[in-house]
GROMACS .gro file of C-alpha atoms in nm:
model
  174
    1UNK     CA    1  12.724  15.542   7.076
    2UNK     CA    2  12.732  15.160   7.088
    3UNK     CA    3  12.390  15.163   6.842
    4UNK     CA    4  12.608  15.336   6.572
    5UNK     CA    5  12.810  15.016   6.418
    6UNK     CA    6  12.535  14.868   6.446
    7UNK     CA    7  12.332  15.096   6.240
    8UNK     CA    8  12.622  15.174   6.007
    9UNK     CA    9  12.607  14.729   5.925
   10UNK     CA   10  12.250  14.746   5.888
   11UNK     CA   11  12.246  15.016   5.649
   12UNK     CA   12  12.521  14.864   5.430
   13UNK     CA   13  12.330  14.536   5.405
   14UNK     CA   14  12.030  14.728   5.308
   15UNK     CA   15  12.253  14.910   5.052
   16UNK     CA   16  12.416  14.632   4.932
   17UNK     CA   17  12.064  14.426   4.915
   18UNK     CA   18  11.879  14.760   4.674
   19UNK     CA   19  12.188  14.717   4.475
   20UNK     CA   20  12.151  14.345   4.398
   21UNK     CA   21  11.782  14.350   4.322
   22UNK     CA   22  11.703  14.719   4.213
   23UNK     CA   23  11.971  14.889   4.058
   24UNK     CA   24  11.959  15.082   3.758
   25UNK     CA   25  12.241  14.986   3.509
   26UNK     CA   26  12.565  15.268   3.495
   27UNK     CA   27  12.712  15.272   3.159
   28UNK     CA   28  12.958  15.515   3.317
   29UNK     CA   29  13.084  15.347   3.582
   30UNK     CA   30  13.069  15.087   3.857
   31UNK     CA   31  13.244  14.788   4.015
   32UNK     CA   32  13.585  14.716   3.935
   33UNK     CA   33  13.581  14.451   3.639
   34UNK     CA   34  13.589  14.070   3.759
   35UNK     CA   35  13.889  13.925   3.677
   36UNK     CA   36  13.886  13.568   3.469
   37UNK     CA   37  13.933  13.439   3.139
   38UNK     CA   38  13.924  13.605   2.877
   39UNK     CA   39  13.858  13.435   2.512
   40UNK     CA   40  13.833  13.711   2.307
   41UNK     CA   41  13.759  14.084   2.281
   42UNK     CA   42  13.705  14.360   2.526
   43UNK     CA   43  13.354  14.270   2.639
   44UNK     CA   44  13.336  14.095   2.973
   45UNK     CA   45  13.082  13.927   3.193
   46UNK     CA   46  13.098  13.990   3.520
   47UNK     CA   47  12.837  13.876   3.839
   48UNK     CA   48  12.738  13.986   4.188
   49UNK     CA   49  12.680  13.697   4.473
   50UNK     CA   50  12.404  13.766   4.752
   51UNK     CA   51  12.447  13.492   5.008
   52UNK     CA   52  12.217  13.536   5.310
   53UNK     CA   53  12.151  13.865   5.387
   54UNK     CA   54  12.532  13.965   5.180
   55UNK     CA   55  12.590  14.115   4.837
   56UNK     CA   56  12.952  14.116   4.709
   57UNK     CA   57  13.117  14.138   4.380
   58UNK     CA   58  13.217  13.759   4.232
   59UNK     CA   59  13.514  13.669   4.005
   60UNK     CA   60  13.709  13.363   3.851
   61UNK     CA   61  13.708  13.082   4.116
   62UNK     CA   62  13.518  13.235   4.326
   63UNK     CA   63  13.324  12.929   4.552
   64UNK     CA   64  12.961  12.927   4.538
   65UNK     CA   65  12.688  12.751   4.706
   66UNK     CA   66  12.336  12.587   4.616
   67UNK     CA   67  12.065  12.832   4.730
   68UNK     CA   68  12.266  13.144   4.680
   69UNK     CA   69  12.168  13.411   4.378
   70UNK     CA   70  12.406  13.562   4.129
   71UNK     CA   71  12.343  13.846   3.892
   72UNK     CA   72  12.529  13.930   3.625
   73UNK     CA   73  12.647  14.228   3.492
   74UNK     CA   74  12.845  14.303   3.140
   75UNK     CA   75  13.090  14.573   3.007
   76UNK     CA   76  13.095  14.639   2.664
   77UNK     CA   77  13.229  14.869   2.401
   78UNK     CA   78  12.924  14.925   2.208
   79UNK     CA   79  12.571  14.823   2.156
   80UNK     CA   80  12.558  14.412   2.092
   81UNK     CA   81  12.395  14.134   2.152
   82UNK     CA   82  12.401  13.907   2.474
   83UNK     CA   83  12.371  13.541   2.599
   84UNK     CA   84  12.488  13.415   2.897
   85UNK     CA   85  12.556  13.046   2.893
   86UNK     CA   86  12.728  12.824   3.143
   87UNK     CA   87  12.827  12.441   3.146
   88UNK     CA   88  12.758  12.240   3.551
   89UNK     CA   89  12.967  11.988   3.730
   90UNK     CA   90  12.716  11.775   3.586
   91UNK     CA   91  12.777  11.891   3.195
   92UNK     CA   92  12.478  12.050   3.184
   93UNK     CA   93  12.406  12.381   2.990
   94UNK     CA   94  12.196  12.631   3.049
   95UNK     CA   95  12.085  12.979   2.989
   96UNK     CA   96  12.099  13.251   3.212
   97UNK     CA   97  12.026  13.550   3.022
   98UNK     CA   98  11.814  13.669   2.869
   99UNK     CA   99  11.503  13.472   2.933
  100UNK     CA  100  11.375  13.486   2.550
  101UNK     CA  101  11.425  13.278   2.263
  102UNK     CA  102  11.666  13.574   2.101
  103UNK     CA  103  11.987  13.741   2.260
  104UNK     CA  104  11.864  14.028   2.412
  105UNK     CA  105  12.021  14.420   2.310
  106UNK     CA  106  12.255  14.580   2.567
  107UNK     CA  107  12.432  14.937   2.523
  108UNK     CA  108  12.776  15.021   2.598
  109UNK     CA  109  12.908  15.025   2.917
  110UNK     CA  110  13.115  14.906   3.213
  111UNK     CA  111  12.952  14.714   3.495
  112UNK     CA  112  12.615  14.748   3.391
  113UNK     CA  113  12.364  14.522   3.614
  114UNK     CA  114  12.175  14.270   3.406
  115UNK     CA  115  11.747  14.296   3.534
  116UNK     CA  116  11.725  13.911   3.619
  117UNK     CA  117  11.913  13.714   3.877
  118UNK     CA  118  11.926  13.317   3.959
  119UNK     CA  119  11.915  13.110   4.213
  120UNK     CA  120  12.189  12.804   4.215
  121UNK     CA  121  12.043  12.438   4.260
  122UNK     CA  122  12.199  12.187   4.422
  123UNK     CA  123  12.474  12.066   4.100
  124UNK     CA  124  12.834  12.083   4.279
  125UNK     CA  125  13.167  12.103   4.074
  126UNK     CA  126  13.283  12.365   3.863
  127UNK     CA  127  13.064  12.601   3.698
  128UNK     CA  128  13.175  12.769   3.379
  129UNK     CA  129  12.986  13.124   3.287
  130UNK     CA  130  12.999  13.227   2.908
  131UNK     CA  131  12.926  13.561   2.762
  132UNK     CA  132  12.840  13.542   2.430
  133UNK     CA  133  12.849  13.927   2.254
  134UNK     CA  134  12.682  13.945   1.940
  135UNK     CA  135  12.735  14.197   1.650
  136UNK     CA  136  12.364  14.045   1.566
  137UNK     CA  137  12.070  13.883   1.719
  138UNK     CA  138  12.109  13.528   1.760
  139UNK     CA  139  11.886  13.227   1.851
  140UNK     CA  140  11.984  13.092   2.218
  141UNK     CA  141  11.860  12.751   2.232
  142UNK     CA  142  12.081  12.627   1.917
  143UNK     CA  143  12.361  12.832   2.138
  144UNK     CA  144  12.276  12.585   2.461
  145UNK     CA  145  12.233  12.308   2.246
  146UNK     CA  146  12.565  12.306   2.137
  147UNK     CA  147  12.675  12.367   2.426
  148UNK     CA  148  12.520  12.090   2.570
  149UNK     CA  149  12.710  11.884   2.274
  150UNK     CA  150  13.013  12.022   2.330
  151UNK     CA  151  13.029  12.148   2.692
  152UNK     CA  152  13.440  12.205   2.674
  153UNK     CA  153  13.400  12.442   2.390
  154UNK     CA  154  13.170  12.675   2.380
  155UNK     CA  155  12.990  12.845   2.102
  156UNK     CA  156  13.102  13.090   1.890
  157UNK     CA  157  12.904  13.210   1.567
  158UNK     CA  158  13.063  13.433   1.304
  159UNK     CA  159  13.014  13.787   1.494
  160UNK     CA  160  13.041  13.671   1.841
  161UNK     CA  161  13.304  13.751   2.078
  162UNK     CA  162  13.326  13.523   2.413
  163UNK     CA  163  13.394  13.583   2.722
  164UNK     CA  164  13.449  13.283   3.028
  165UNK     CA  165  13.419  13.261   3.406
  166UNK     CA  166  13.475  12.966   3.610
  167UNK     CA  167  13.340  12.948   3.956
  168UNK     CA  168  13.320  12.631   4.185
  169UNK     CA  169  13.025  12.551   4.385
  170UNK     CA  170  13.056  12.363   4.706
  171UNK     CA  171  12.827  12.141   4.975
  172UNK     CA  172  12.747  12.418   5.236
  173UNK     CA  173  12.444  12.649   5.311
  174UNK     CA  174  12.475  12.993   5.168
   0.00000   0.00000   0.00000
């Protein structure tokens, strides 16, 4: 009797763990929807934190840590276009989906898990997530660029709805 909470935590991590780094994206359901800012439109970016050998669901302000990974997922209303951009405590922009030069095609749906996750270096201060969902393919590096110009305002072609999350990462070990 005294193995079974023990079994019944080491199964959940291992659930929690296949869900952060193999699961297959649900357009019909999921997660609760992160709560945060929201520019414009009913798309969202959302993102899942796996610190040590935890998984859980992140949100607006929620406090990260170098060395632990995020993934994001999206909801949207119908098939777009994605970028996910985000602005450091150092004012530096970056890209964190998709990996290629061009926003990448998602399909409608509500929590969907994005295929890539990240790993957080060492910049501490606020970090500021956007969602950029595009009626049209766009080019991401002008989109970081001007960014990187501009880091309190991000960008917003004609077509593009945005969506913003601010998390703060702090000194600590994950």
């Amino acid at each position: 009797r005294w193995l079974a909470p023990a079994v019944a935590s080491a199964l959940a991590a291992a659930a929690a763990a296949l869900l952060f780094f193999r699961a297959a994206p649900d357009p019909a359901g999921g997660a609760p929807e992160s709560p945060g800012e929201r520019i414009k439109g009913a798309n969202r970016i959302g993102f899942y934190v796996k610190r040590g050998g935890s998984v859980q669901p992140g949100g607006a302000g929620e406090r990260l840590h170098p060395g632990d990974a995020i993934q994001f997922t999206y909801s949207a209303t119908e098939a777009l276009y994605l970028v996910i951009l985000s602005v450091d405590g150092a004012s530096q922009a970056s890209v964190y989906y998709p990996s290629g030069p061009v926003a990448a095609r998602i399909e409608p749906g509500r929590d969907v898990l994005l295929p890539q996750s990240t790993v957080l270096d060492d910049t501490l201060g606020a970090e500021r997530f956007y969602g950029l969902f595009c009626a049209e393919a766009v080019a991401v590096e002008p989109l970081r660029a001007a960014l990187a110009a501009h880091p309190d305002a991000p960008p917003a072609p004609p077509g593009c709805d945005v969506d913003a999350l601010t998390a703060e990462k702090v000194a600590g070990s994950p």
